[in-house]
PDB file of C-alpha atoms and ligand atoms in Angstrom:
ATOM      1  CA  UNK A   1     169.683 120.933  84.174  1.00 79.00           C
ATOM      2  CA  UNK A   2     169.849 117.181  84.150  1.00 91.00           C
ATOM      3  CA  UNK A   3     171.221 117.124  80.821  1.00 98.00           C
ATOM      4  CA  UNK A   4     174.142 119.332  81.582  1.00 98.00           C
ATOM      5  CA  UNK A   5     177.459 118.159  79.683  1.00 98.00           C
ATOM      6  CA  UNK A   6     175.413 114.771  79.026  1.00 98.00           C
ATOM      7  CA  UNK A   7     176.274 113.146  75.668  1.00 98.00           C
ATOM      8  CA  UNK A   8     173.251 112.822  73.902  1.00 99.00           C
ATOM      9  CA  UNK A   9     172.861 110.978  70.567  1.00 99.00           C
ATOM     10  CA  UNK A  10     169.631 112.322  68.709  1.00 99.00           C
ATOM     11  CA  UNK A  11     168.327 110.664  65.608  1.00 99.00           C
ATOM     12  CA  UNK A  12     165.989 112.614  63.572  1.00 98.00           C
ATOM     13  CA  UNK A  13     167.238 115.813  64.857  1.00 98.00           C
ATOM     14  CA  UNK A  14     166.997 118.017  61.666  1.00 98.00           C
ATOM     15  CA  UNK A  15     163.246 119.165  62.180  1.00 98.00           C
ATOM     16  CA  UNK A  16     160.132 118.669  64.214  1.00 98.00           C
ATOM     17  CA  UNK A  17     160.067 117.141  67.767  1.00 98.00           C
ATOM     18  CA  UNK A  18     164.124 116.172  67.224  1.00 98.00           C
ATOM     19  CA  UNK A  19     164.804 119.849  66.487  1.00 98.00           C
ATOM     20  CA  UNK A  20     162.819 120.976  69.549  1.00 98.00           C
ATOM     21  CA  UNK A  21     164.533 118.250  71.848  1.00 98.00           C
ATOM     22  CA  UNK A  22     167.966 119.459  70.359  1.00 98.00           C
ATOM     23  CA  UNK A  23     167.208 123.172  71.073  1.00 98.00           C
ATOM     24  CA  UNK A  24     166.024 122.420  74.692  1.00 98.00           C
ATOM     25  CA  UNK A  25     168.623 119.937  75.579  1.00 98.00           C
ATOM     26  CA  UNK A  26     170.999 122.523  74.449  1.00 98.00           C
ATOM     27  CA  UNK A  27     169.607 124.903  76.891  1.00 98.00           C
ATOM     28  CA  UNK A  28     170.525 122.769  79.489  1.00 98.00           C
ATOM     29  CA  UNK A  29     174.354 122.168  78.467  1.00 98.00           C
ATOM     30  CA  UNK A  30     174.002 119.046  76.571  1.00 98.00           C
ATOM     31  CA  UNK A  31     176.567 117.568  74.548  1.00 98.00           C
ATOM     32  CA  UNK A  32     174.788 116.889  71.458  1.00 98.00           C
ATOM     33  CA  UNK A  33     175.137 114.370  68.458  1.00 99.00           C
ATOM     34  CA  UNK A  34     172.540 115.471  65.874  1.00 99.00           C
ATOM     35  CA  UNK A  35     171.629 112.765  63.226  1.00 99.00           C
ATOM     36  CA  UNK A  36     169.423 112.588  60.246  1.00 98.00           C
ATOM     37  CA  UNK A  37     169.991 112.490  56.414  1.00 98.00           C
ATOM     38  CA  UNK A  38     169.768 116.362  55.761  1.00 98.00           C
ATOM     39  CA  UNK A  39     173.297 117.682  56.767  1.00 98.00           C
ATOM     40  CA  UNK A  40     172.298 121.074  55.741  1.00 98.00           C
ATOM     41  CA  UNK A  41     169.421 121.465  58.420  1.00 98.00           C
ATOM     42  CA  UNK A  42     171.390 119.524  60.823  1.00 98.00           C
ATOM     43  CA  UNK A  43     173.977 122.316  60.738  1.00 98.00           C
ATOM     44  CA  UNK A  44     171.403 124.857  61.212  1.00 98.00           C
ATOM     45  CA  UNK A  45     170.196 123.089  64.221  1.00 98.00           C
ATOM     46  CA  UNK A  46     173.716 122.727  65.533  1.00 98.00           C
ATOM     47  CA  UNK A  47     174.048 126.443  65.152  1.00 98.00           C
ATOM     48  CA  UNK A  48     171.187 127.121  67.024  1.00 98.00           C
ATOM     49  CA  UNK A  49     172.172 124.506  69.802  1.00 98.00           C
ATOM     50  CA  UNK A  50     175.815 126.069  70.205  1.00 98.00           C
ATOM     51  CA  UNK A  51     173.924 129.664  70.556  1.00 98.00           C
ATOM     52  CA  UNK A  52     171.471 128.281  73.435  1.00 98.00           C
ATOM     53  CA  UNK A  53     174.572 126.699  75.333  1.00 98.00           C
ATOM     54  CA  UNK A  54     175.122 123.080  74.098  1.00 98.00           C
ATOM     55  CA  UNK A  55     177.625 121.617  72.140  1.00 98.00           C
ATOM     56  CA  UNK A  56     176.630 119.850  68.691  1.00 98.00           C
ATOM     57  CA  UNK A  57     178.456 117.267  66.235  1.00 98.00           C
ATOM     58  CA  UNK A  58     176.653 116.777  63.120  1.00 98.00           C
ATOM     59  CA  UNK A  59     176.766 113.302  61.933  1.00 98.00           C
ATOM     60  CA  UNK A  60     174.720 112.905  58.593  1.00 98.00           C
ATOM     61  CA  UNK A  61     173.062 109.389  58.983  1.00 98.00           C
ATOM     62  CA  UNK A  62     170.727 107.489  57.481  1.00 98.00           C
ATOM     63  CA  UNK A  63     169.116 105.270  60.226  1.00 98.00           C
ATOM     64  CA  UNK A  64     168.191 102.468  57.459  1.00 98.00           C
ATOM     65  CA  UNK A  65     171.757 101.665  57.076  1.00 98.00           C
ATOM     66  CA  UNK A  66     173.535  99.414  59.592  1.00 98.00           C
ATOM     67  CA  UNK A  67     176.624 100.798  58.838  1.00 98.00           C
ATOM     68  CA  UNK A  68     175.965 104.461  59.365  1.00 98.00           C
ATOM     69  CA  UNK A  69     174.380 103.627  62.786  1.00 98.00           C
ATOM     70  CA  UNK A  70     177.625 101.940  63.861  1.00 98.00           C
ATOM     71  CA  UNK A  71     179.467 105.341  62.475  1.00 98.00           C
ATOM     72  CA  UNK A  72     177.051 107.454  64.424  1.00 98.00           C
ATOM     73  CA  UNK A  73     178.291 105.749  67.530  1.00 98.00           C
ATOM     74  CA  UNK A  74     181.765 105.673  66.767  1.00 98.00           C
ATOM     75  CA  UNK A  75     182.027 109.249  65.793  1.00 98.00           C
ATOM     76  CA  UNK A  76     180.302 110.064  69.076  1.00 98.00           C
ATOM     77  CA  UNK A  77     182.509 108.284  70.958  1.00 98.00           C
ATOM     78  CA  UNK A  78     185.699 109.597  69.162  1.00 98.00           C
ATOM     79  CA  UNK A  79     184.328 113.289  69.819  1.00 98.00           C
ATOM     80  CA  UNK A  80     183.192 112.803  73.451  1.00 98.00           C
ATOM     81  CA  UNK A  81     184.796 109.937  74.804  1.00 98.00           C
ATOM     82  CA  UNK A  82     181.406 108.298  75.969  1.00 98.00           C
ATOM     83  CA  UNK A  83     177.642 108.216  75.758  1.00 98.00           C
ATOM     84  CA  UNK A  84     175.055 109.059  78.363  1.00 98.00           C
ATOM     85  CA  UNK A  85     171.749 109.145  76.314  1.00 98.00           C
ATOM     86  CA  UNK A  86     170.608 107.731  73.129  1.00 99.00           C
ATOM     87  CA  UNK A  87     167.377 109.162  71.762  1.00 99.00           C
ATOM     88  CA  UNK A  88     165.697 107.044  68.899  1.00 99.00           C
ATOM     89  CA  UNK A  89     163.460 109.480  67.497  1.00 98.00           C
ATOM     90  CA  UNK A  90     163.848 109.089  63.416  1.00 98.00           C
ATOM     91  CA  UNK A  91     160.822 108.105  62.113  1.00 98.00           C
ATOM     92  CA  UNK A  92     158.404 108.324  59.057  1.00 98.00           C
ATOM     93  CA  UNK A  93     154.694 107.937  58.897  1.00 98.00           C
ATOM     94  CA  UNK A  94     151.705 106.884  56.397  1.00 97.00           C
ATOM     95  CA  UNK A  95     148.509 108.204  55.311  1.00 96.00           C
ATOM     96  CA  UNK A  96     146.805 105.241  53.149  1.00 96.00           C
ATOM     97  CA  UNK A  97     144.494 102.537  53.611  1.00 97.00           C
ATOM     98  CA  UNK A  98     146.035  98.921  53.182  1.00 98.00           C
ATOM     99  CA  UNK A  99     144.129  98.036  50.242  1.00 98.00           C
ATOM    100  CA  UNK A 100     145.306 101.099  48.374  1.00 97.00           C
ATOM    101  CA  UNK A 101     149.100 100.583  48.599  1.00 96.00           C
ATOM    102  CA  UNK A 102     150.556 100.295  45.247  1.00 96.00           C
ATOM    103  CA  UNK A 103     153.890  98.897  46.366  1.00 95.00           C
ATOM    104  CA  UNK A 104     154.434  96.842  49.401  1.00 96.00           C
ATOM    105  CA  UNK A 105     157.955  98.292  49.634  1.00 97.00           C
ATOM    106  CA  UNK A 106     156.360 101.312  51.390  1.00 97.00           C
ATOM    107  CA  UNK A 107     155.289  99.109  54.364  1.00 97.00           C
ATOM    108  CA  UNK A 108     158.841  97.496  54.297  1.00 98.00           C
ATOM    109  CA  UNK A 109     160.673 101.141  54.377  1.00 98.00           C
ATOM    110  CA  UNK A 110     158.628 102.105  56.983  1.00 98.00           C
ATOM    111  CA  UNK A 111     159.502  99.021  59.079  1.00 98.00           C
ATOM    112  CA  UNK A 112     163.371 100.066  58.407  1.00 98.00           C
ATOM    113  CA  UNK A 113     163.253 103.442  59.450  1.00 98.00           C
ATOM    114  CA  UNK A 114     161.007 103.322  62.671  1.00 98.00           C
ATOM    115  CA  UNK A 115     162.234  99.900  64.011  1.00 98.00           C
ATOM    116  CA  UNK A 116     165.449  98.676  62.418  1.00 98.00           C
ATOM    117  CA  UNK A 117     167.034 102.017  62.693  1.00 98.00           C
ATOM    118  CA  UNK A 118     166.086 102.281  66.426  1.00 98.00           C
ATOM    119  CA  UNK A 119     167.494  98.848  66.706  1.00 98.00           C
ATOM    120  CA  UNK A 120     170.665  99.364  64.976  1.00 99.00           C
ATOM    121  CA  UNK A 121     171.741 102.632  66.885  1.00 99.00           C
ATOM    122  CA  UNK A 122     170.729 100.780  70.198  1.00 99.00           C
ATOM    123  CA  UNK A 123     172.846  97.839  69.452  1.00 99.00           C
ATOM    124  CA  UNK A 124     176.003  99.823  68.918  1.00 98.00           C
ATOM    125  CA  UNK A 125     175.408 102.403  71.612  1.00 99.00           C
ATOM    126  CA  UNK A 126     174.425  99.722  74.389  1.00 98.00           C
ATOM    127  CA  UNK A 127     178.153  98.754  75.506  1.00 98.00           C
ATOM    128  CA  UNK A 128     179.066 102.488  76.093  1.00 98.00           C
ATOM    129  CA  UNK A 129     175.555 103.321  77.706  1.00 98.00           C
ATOM    130  CA  UNK A 130     176.316 100.238  80.113  1.00 98.00           C
ATOM    131  CA  UNK A 131     179.356 101.960  81.180  1.00 98.00           C
ATOM    132  CA  UNK A 132     177.759 105.189  82.076  1.00 98.00           C
ATOM    133  CA  UNK A 133     174.521 103.569  83.442  1.00 98.00           C
ATOM    134  CA  UNK A 134     172.663 105.895  80.808  1.00 98.00           C
ATOM    135  CA  UNK A 135     169.651 106.467  79.148  1.00 98.00           C
ATOM    136  CA  UNK A 136     167.705 104.988  76.241  1.00 99.00           C
ATOM    137  CA  UNK A 137     164.770 106.998  74.851  1.00 99.00           C
ATOM    138  CA  UNK A 138     162.518 105.575  72.277  1.00 99.00           C
ATOM    139  CA  UNK A 139     160.008 107.852  70.398  1.00 98.00           C
ATOM    140  CA  UNK A 140     157.259 105.624  69.544  1.00 98.00           C
ATOM    141  CA  UNK A 141     153.546 106.506  69.079  1.00 98.00           C
ATOM    142  CA  UNK A 142     150.106 106.188  70.241  1.00 97.00           C
ATOM    143  CA  UNK A 143     150.070 103.790  67.150  1.00 98.00           C
ATOM    144  CA  UNK A 144     152.449 101.641  69.223  1.00 98.00           C
ATOM    145  CA  UNK A 145     149.917 101.006  71.434  1.00 96.00           C
ATOM    146  CA  UNK A 146     146.548 100.925  69.315  1.00 96.00           C
ATOM    147  CA  UNK A 147     145.241 100.214  65.867  1.00 96.00           C
ATOM    148  CA  UNK A 148     144.955 103.549  63.921  1.00 96.00           C
ATOM    149  CA  UNK A 149     143.191 103.128  60.345  1.00 97.00           C
ATOM    150  CA  UNK A 150     145.760 104.639  57.517  1.00 97.00           C
ATOM    151  CA  UNK A 151     148.568 103.642  59.478  1.00 97.00           C
ATOM    152  CA  UNK A 152     148.736  99.897  59.157  1.00 98.00           C
ATOM    153  CA  UNK A 153     152.461  99.821  58.235  1.00 98.00           C
ATOM    154  CA  UNK A 154     153.739 102.637  60.791  1.00 98.00           C
ATOM    155  CA  UNK A 155     151.513 101.031  63.579  1.00 98.00           C
ATOM    156  CA  UNK A 156     153.270  97.818  62.955  1.00 98.00           C
ATOM    157  CA  UNK A 157     156.737  99.356  62.859  1.00 98.00           C
ATOM    158  CA  UNK A 158     155.769 101.366  66.263  1.00 98.00           C
ATOM    159  CA  UNK A 159     154.310  97.983  68.168  1.00 98.00           C
ATOM    160  CA  UNK A 160     157.664  96.525  66.735  1.00 98.00           C
ATOM    161  CA  UNK A 161     159.855  99.255  68.474  1.00 98.00           C
ATOM    162  CA  UNK A 162     157.505  98.997  71.566  1.00 98.00           C
ATOM    163  CA  UNK A 163     158.065  95.326  72.132  1.00 98.00           C
ATOM    164  CA  UNK A 164     161.507  95.622  71.629  1.00 98.00           C
ATOM    165  CA  UNK A 165     162.247  98.216  74.019  1.00 99.00           C
ATOM    166  CA  UNK A 166     159.885  96.780  76.408  1.00 98.00           C
ATOM    167  CA  UNK A 167     162.040  93.655  76.474  1.00 98.00           C
ATOM    168  CA  UNK A 168     165.432  95.530  76.279  1.00 99.00           C
ATOM    169  CA  UNK A 169     164.269  97.545  79.342  1.00 98.00           C
ATOM    170  CA  UNK A 170     164.210  93.981  81.369  1.00 98.00           C
ATOM    171  CA  UNK A 171     167.584  92.925  79.970  1.00 98.00           C
ATOM    172  CA  UNK A 172     169.380  96.225  80.816  1.00 98.00           C
ATOM    173  CA  UNK A 173     167.996  97.153  84.159  1.00 98.00           C
ATOM    174  CA  UNK A 174     170.902  95.421  86.121  1.00 98.00           C
ATOM    175  CA  UNK A 175     173.385  97.261  84.292  1.00 98.00           C
ATOM    176  CA  UNK A 176     171.368 100.667  85.420  1.00 98.00           C
ATOM    177  CA  UNK A 177     170.463 101.770  81.924  1.00 98.00           C
ATOM    178  CA  UNK A 178     166.734 103.126  81.610  1.00 98.00           C
ATOM    179  CA  UNK A 179     164.649 102.672  78.744  1.00 99.00           C
ATOM    180  CA  UNK A 180     161.805 105.318  78.366  1.00 98.00           C
ATOM    181  CA  UNK A 181     159.140 104.695  75.793  1.00 98.00           C
ATOM    182  CA  UNK A 182     157.332 107.733  74.296  1.00 98.00           C
ATOM    183  CA  UNK A 183     153.909 107.533  72.751  1.00 98.00           C
ATOM    184  CA  UNK A 184     152.948 110.786  71.652  1.00 98.00           C
ATOM    185  CA  UNK A 185     149.711 111.739  70.147  1.00 97.00           C
ATOM    186  CA  UNK A 186     149.071 114.025  67.323  1.00 96.00           C
ATOM    187  CA  UNK A 187     152.095 116.549  67.135  1.00 97.00           C
ATOM    188  CA  UNK A 188     152.258 119.612  65.159  1.00 96.00           C
ATOM    189  CA  UNK A 189     155.336 118.907  62.663  1.00 96.00           C
ATOM    190  CA  UNK A 190     155.945 118.042  58.971  1.00 94.00           C
ATOM    191  CA  UNK A 191     155.665 114.281  59.619  1.00 96.00           C
ATOM    192  CA  UNK A 192     152.263 114.411  58.089  1.00 94.00           C
ATOM    193  CA  UNK A 193     152.845 116.268  55.334  1.00 96.00           C
ATOM    194  CA  UNK A 194     156.290 113.958  54.719  1.00 96.00           C
ATOM    195  CA  UNK A 195     153.995 110.907  55.153  1.00 97.00           C
ATOM    196  CA  UNK A 196     153.771 108.132  52.777  1.00 97.00           C
ATOM    197  CA  UNK A 197     150.957 108.061  50.480  1.00 96.00           C
ATOM    198  CA  UNK A 198     149.502 104.960  48.502  1.00 96.00           C
ATOM    199  CA  UNK A 199     151.750 105.675  45.597  1.00 95.00           C
ATOM    200  CA  UNK A 200     154.854 105.436  48.016  1.00 96.00           C
ATOM    201  CA  UNK A 201     155.552 109.492  47.709  1.00 96.00           C
ATOM    202  CA  UNK A 202     155.045 112.050  50.637  1.00 96.00           C
ATOM    203  CA  UNK A 203     151.666 113.011  50.763  1.00 94.00           C
ATOM    204  CA  UNK A 204     152.364 116.462  50.219  1.00 94.00           C
ATOM    205  CA  UNK A 205     149.660 118.360  52.524  1.00 93.00           C
ATOM    206  CA  UNK A 206     149.010 117.871  56.203  1.00 92.00           C
ATOM    207  CA  UNK A 207     145.186 116.821  56.810  1.00 90.00           C
ATOM    208  CA  UNK A 208     145.671 117.292  60.505  1.00 92.00           C
ATOM    209  CA  UNK A 209     144.009 120.559  62.213  1.00 91.00           C
ATOM    210  CA  UNK A 210     147.517 121.837  63.356  1.00 91.00           C
ATOM    211  CA  UNK A 211     146.384 124.400  65.742  1.00 91.00           C
ATOM    212  CA  UNK A 212     144.283 121.870  67.724  1.00 92.00           C
ATOM    213  CA  UNK A 213     147.211 119.426  68.478  1.00 95.00           C
ATOM    214  CA  UNK A 214     150.251 119.675  70.643  1.00 97.00           C
ATOM    215  CA  UNK A 215     153.204 121.543  69.217  1.00 97.00           C
ATOM    216  CA  UNK A 216     156.691 119.854  68.828  1.00 98.00           C
ATOM    217  CA  UNK A 217     158.248 121.921  71.845  1.00 98.00           C
ATOM    218  CA  UNK A 218     155.497 120.638  74.178  1.00 98.00           C
ATOM    219  CA  UNK A 219     156.160 116.839  73.299  1.00 98.00           C
ATOM    220  CA  UNK A 220     160.222 117.861  73.377  1.00 98.00           C
ATOM    221  CA  UNK A 221     159.432 119.173  77.128  1.00 98.00           C
ATOM    222  CA  UNK A 222     157.541 115.971  78.215  1.00 98.00           C
ATOM    223  CA  UNK A 223     160.196 113.671  76.665  1.00 98.00           C
ATOM    224  CA  UNK A 224     163.235 115.537  78.362  1.00 98.00           C
ATOM    225  CA  UNK A 225     161.293 115.607  81.801  1.00 98.00           C
ATOM    226  CA  UNK A 226     160.519 111.787  81.440  1.00 98.00           C
ATOM    227  CA  UNK A 227     164.087 110.859  80.112  1.00 98.00           C
ATOM    228  CA  UNK A 228     165.502 112.964  83.152  1.00 98.00           C
ATOM    229  CA  UNK A 229     163.370 111.097  85.603  1.00 98.00           C
ATOM    230  CA  UNK A 230     163.756 107.865  83.892  1.00 98.00           C
ATOM    231  CA  UNK A 231     160.232 107.067  83.575  1.00 98.00           C
ATOM    232  CA  UNK A 232     159.168 103.680  81.749  1.00 98.00           C
ATOM    233  CA  UNK A 233     156.421 105.221  79.587  1.00 98.00           C
ATOM    234  CA  UNK A 234     155.185 108.741  78.560  1.00 98.00           C
ATOM    235  CA  UNK A 235     151.725 108.487  77.294  1.00 98.00           C
ATOM    236  CA  UNK A 236     150.746 112.153  76.216  1.00 96.00           C
ATOM    237  CA  UNK A 237     147.030 112.708  75.888  1.00 96.00           C
ATOM    238  CA  UNK A 238     143.928 112.050  77.821  1.00 95.00           C
ATOM    239  CA  UNK A 239     142.427 110.024  75.167  1.00 95.00           C
ATOM    240  CA  UNK A 240     145.535 107.674  74.995  1.00 96.00           C
ATOM    241  CA  UNK A 241     145.880 107.409  78.886  1.00 96.00           C
ATOM    242  CA  UNK A 242     141.840 106.552  78.973  1.00 96.00           C
ATOM    243  CA  UNK A 243     142.075 104.300  76.045  1.00 95.00           C
ATOM    244  CA  UNK A 244     144.745 101.995  77.874  1.00 93.00           C
ATOM    245  CA  UNK A 245     141.882 101.237  80.213  1.00 95.00           C
ATOM    246  CA  UNK A 246     138.998 101.111  77.841  1.00 96.00           C
ATOM    247  CA  UNK A 247     140.729  98.893  75.587  1.00 95.00           C
ATOM    248  CA  UNK A 248     140.484  96.188  78.425  1.00 96.00           C
ATOM    249  CA  UNK A 249     136.750  96.393  78.988  1.00 96.00           C
ATOM    250  CA  UNK A 250     135.556  97.891  75.524  1.00 96.00           C
ATOM    251  CA  UNK A 251     138.092  97.740  72.832  1.00 96.00           C
ATOM    252  CA  UNK A 252     135.638  98.481  69.908  1.00 97.00           C
ATOM    253  CA  UNK A 253     135.156 101.797  71.542  1.00 96.00           C
ATOM    254  CA  UNK A 254     139.148 102.319  71.319  1.00 96.00           C
ATOM    255  CA  UNK A 255     138.645 101.516  67.574  1.00 96.00           C
ATOM    256  CA  UNK A 256     135.988 104.080  67.212  1.00 95.00           C
ATOM    257  CA  UNK A 257     138.107 107.072  68.885  1.00 95.00           C
ATOM    258  CA  UNK A 258     141.111 106.098  66.560  1.00 96.00           C
ATOM    259  CA  UNK A 259     138.733 106.411  63.582  1.00 95.00           C
ATOM    260  CA  UNK A 260     137.028 109.646  64.530  1.00 95.00           C
ATOM    261  CA  UNK A 261     140.719 111.127  65.399  1.00 95.00           C
ATOM    262  CA  UNK A 262     141.835 110.093  61.573  1.00 95.00           C
ATOM    263  CA  UNK A 263     138.411 111.392  60.104  1.00 93.00           C
ATOM    264  CA  UNK A 264     138.527 114.813  61.937  1.00 94.00           C
ATOM    265  CA  UNK A 265     142.247 115.203  61.982  1.00 92.00           C
ATOM    266  CA  UNK A 266     142.572 116.088  65.578  1.00 92.00           C
TER     267      UNK A 266
HETATM  268  N1  NAP B 301     154.158 114.162  64.680  1.00 60.54           N
HETATM  269  C1  NAP B 301     153.221 113.237  65.131  1.00 60.54           C
HETATM  270  O1  NAP B 301     152.053 113.449  65.045  1.00 60.54           O
HETATM  271  C2  NAP B 301     153.918 111.993  65.975  1.00 60.54           C
HETATM  272  C3  NAP B 301     153.133 111.206  66.652  1.00 60.54           C
HETATM  273  C4  NAP B 301     153.499 110.290  67.104  1.00 60.54           C
HETATM  274  C5  NAP B 301     154.798 109.917  67.154  1.00 60.54           C
HETATM  275  N2  NAP B 301     155.955 110.622  66.204  1.00 60.54           N
HETATM  276  C6  NAP B 301     157.147 110.127  65.972  1.00 60.54           C
HETATM  277  O2  NAP B 301     158.014 111.503  66.616  1.00 60.54           O
HETATM  278  C7  NAP B 301     159.018 111.009  65.733  1.00 60.54           C
HETATM  279  C8  NAP B 301     159.762 112.342  65.015  1.00 60.54           C
HETATM  280  O3  NAP B 301     158.726 112.789  64.454  1.00 60.54           O
HETATM  281  P1  NAP B 301     158.424 114.307  63.931  1.00 60.54           P
HETATM  282  O4  NAP B 301     156.830 114.451  63.882  1.00 60.54           O
HETATM  283  O5  NAP B 301     159.257 115.100  64.297  1.00 60.54           O
HETATM  284  O6  NAP B 301     158.280 113.989  62.128  1.00 60.54           O
HETATM  285  P2  NAP B 301     159.487 114.948  61.324  1.00 60.54           P
HETATM  286  O7  NAP B 301     159.190 116.222  61.497  1.00 60.54           O
HETATM  287  O8  NAP B 301     159.103 114.119  59.855  1.00 60.54           O
HETATM  288  O9  NAP B 301     160.834 114.467  61.609  1.00 60.54           O
HETATM  289  C9  NAP B 301     161.199 112.999  61.252  1.00 60.54           C
HETATM  290  C10 NAP B 301     162.947 113.166  61.334  1.00 60.54           C
HETATM  291  O10 NAP B 301     163.503 111.835  61.117  1.00 60.54           O
HETATM  292  C11 NAP B 301     164.370 112.009  60.192  1.00 60.54           C
HETATM  293  N3  NAP B 301     164.588 110.907  59.482  1.00 60.54           N
HETATM  294  C12 NAP B 301     163.337 110.332  58.578  1.00 60.54           C
HETATM  295  N4  NAP B 301     163.794 109.373  57.990  1.00 60.54           N
HETATM  296  C13 NAP B 301     165.243 109.179  58.221  1.00 60.54           C
HETATM  297  C14 NAP B 301     166.170 107.871  57.874  1.00 60.54           C
HETATM  298  N5  NAP B 301     166.213 107.302  57.145  1.00 60.54           N
HETATM  299  N6  NAP B 301     167.236 108.319  58.436  1.00 60.54           N
HETATM  300  C15 NAP B 301     167.760 109.356  59.552  1.00 60.54           C
HETATM  301  N7  NAP B 301     166.851 110.217  59.882  1.00 60.54           N
HETATM  302  C16 NAP B 301     165.467 110.005  59.282  1.00 60.54           C
HETATM  303  C17 NAP B 301     164.022 113.285  59.375  1.00 60.54           C
HETATM  304  O11 NAP B 301     165.209 113.658  58.992  1.00 60.54           O
HETATM  305  P3  NAP B 301     165.948 113.568  57.542  1.00 60.54           P
HETATM  306  O12 NAP B 301     164.697 113.612  56.790  1.00 60.54           O
HETATM  307  O13 NAP B 301     166.796 114.876  57.311  1.00 60.54           O
HETATM  308  O14 NAP B 301     166.510 112.397  57.473  1.00 60.54           O
HETATM  309  C18 NAP B 301     163.683 114.103  60.458  1.00 60.54           C
HETATM  310  O15 NAP B 301     164.863 114.602  61.356  1.00 60.54           O
HETATM  311  C19 NAP B 301     158.978 110.170  65.042  1.00 60.54           C
HETATM  312  O16 NAP B 301     159.526 108.850  65.275  1.00 60.54           O
HETATM  313  C20 NAP B 301     157.717 109.782  64.725  1.00 60.54           C
HETATM  314  O17 NAP B 301     156.992 108.709  64.403  1.00 60.54           O
HETATM  315  C21 NAP B 301     155.278 111.698  65.793  1.00 60.54           C
END
C-alpha cells in the first residue's frame, strides 16, 4: 500500500497501461488525477477507481499543448494541495518504414506526444515534487534503448525521453525526487491499432500476437512496484535484459532480434 493517499498525476489514463495503472493504484487508496484527451473514457476510469477505493479527479488534457499540462498540475494542486507522484505514460507509436512516410508531420507529432508531453508535465510538477520528495515515472519503451524497424520516429522520441529523464534524475537526486524509467517490451493494448501508418492515420489493426505478449495489467504491476521502490529502470523482458549486454559485444545480433520481433509480432 505504498500509494495510500498518494497524490498521483497519471497521463494516458483513459485506456491500456494507463487504465491498468489507475485501477491498481486506486486499489492501494491513491488520490489520482487522470489525464488524457478522451473525457468520457476518463470519467469511466474514474468511476471504476472510486469503486476500487481511490479518489479520482478527471482533467481532460492534450499533452502536446503546454498550457494543458500546466493546467493539469494547477488543478491537481487546487484539488489535493500537493503532488507525490507524476507518471508520464501518455504515448503514441507508429508502424511504417521511414521511406514510406507520406508526411513528416507524423514524426514531429510522435515527438510532441511522447517527449514534449512528458517534459511539459514534468516541468510544471517538479516544484511540487521537490516539496514532497516525490516520484517521477517515465513510461518509455524498449525502443528507447534499441533501434526497432518501423519505429524510427517513435524510437527517436523514446530515446529523447530516456536522455531527458536520465539527466533529470541526476539533477533532482539531492532534492529526494526519484526518477524511474520503464522500458516495456510488447504489451497488449490498443496502442498498436492506434499506431500511425504511412498515411499518418491510425493503422486500424493490430499486427501483434496479443496472446503471446505481456498484458497491460502485468506491465502496470511492474511499474507500480518499481516506482514504490524508487527503482532507476524497469526492463521488462528477458530479451531486453539480454539485449543490453549483447549490444556491447555483438550489436548486429540485437538488430536481428528487433527485426524478427517485428516480423513475428511477438
Ligand atoms: N503497448 C506497448 O506495446 C508498449 C510498449 C512499450 C511502451 N509503451 C508505452 O506505454 C505507454 C502507454 O501505452 P499503451 O500501450 O497503454 O497505449 P494506448 O492504449 O494507446 O494508450 C495511450 C494513452 O495515451 C493517451 N494519449 C495519446 N495521445 C495523447 C495526447 N496527445 N494527450 C494526452 N494523452 C494522450 C491516450 O488517451 P487519449 O487518446 O484519450 O488522449 C491513452 O490514454 C505509452 O507511452 C507507450 O509508448 C507501450
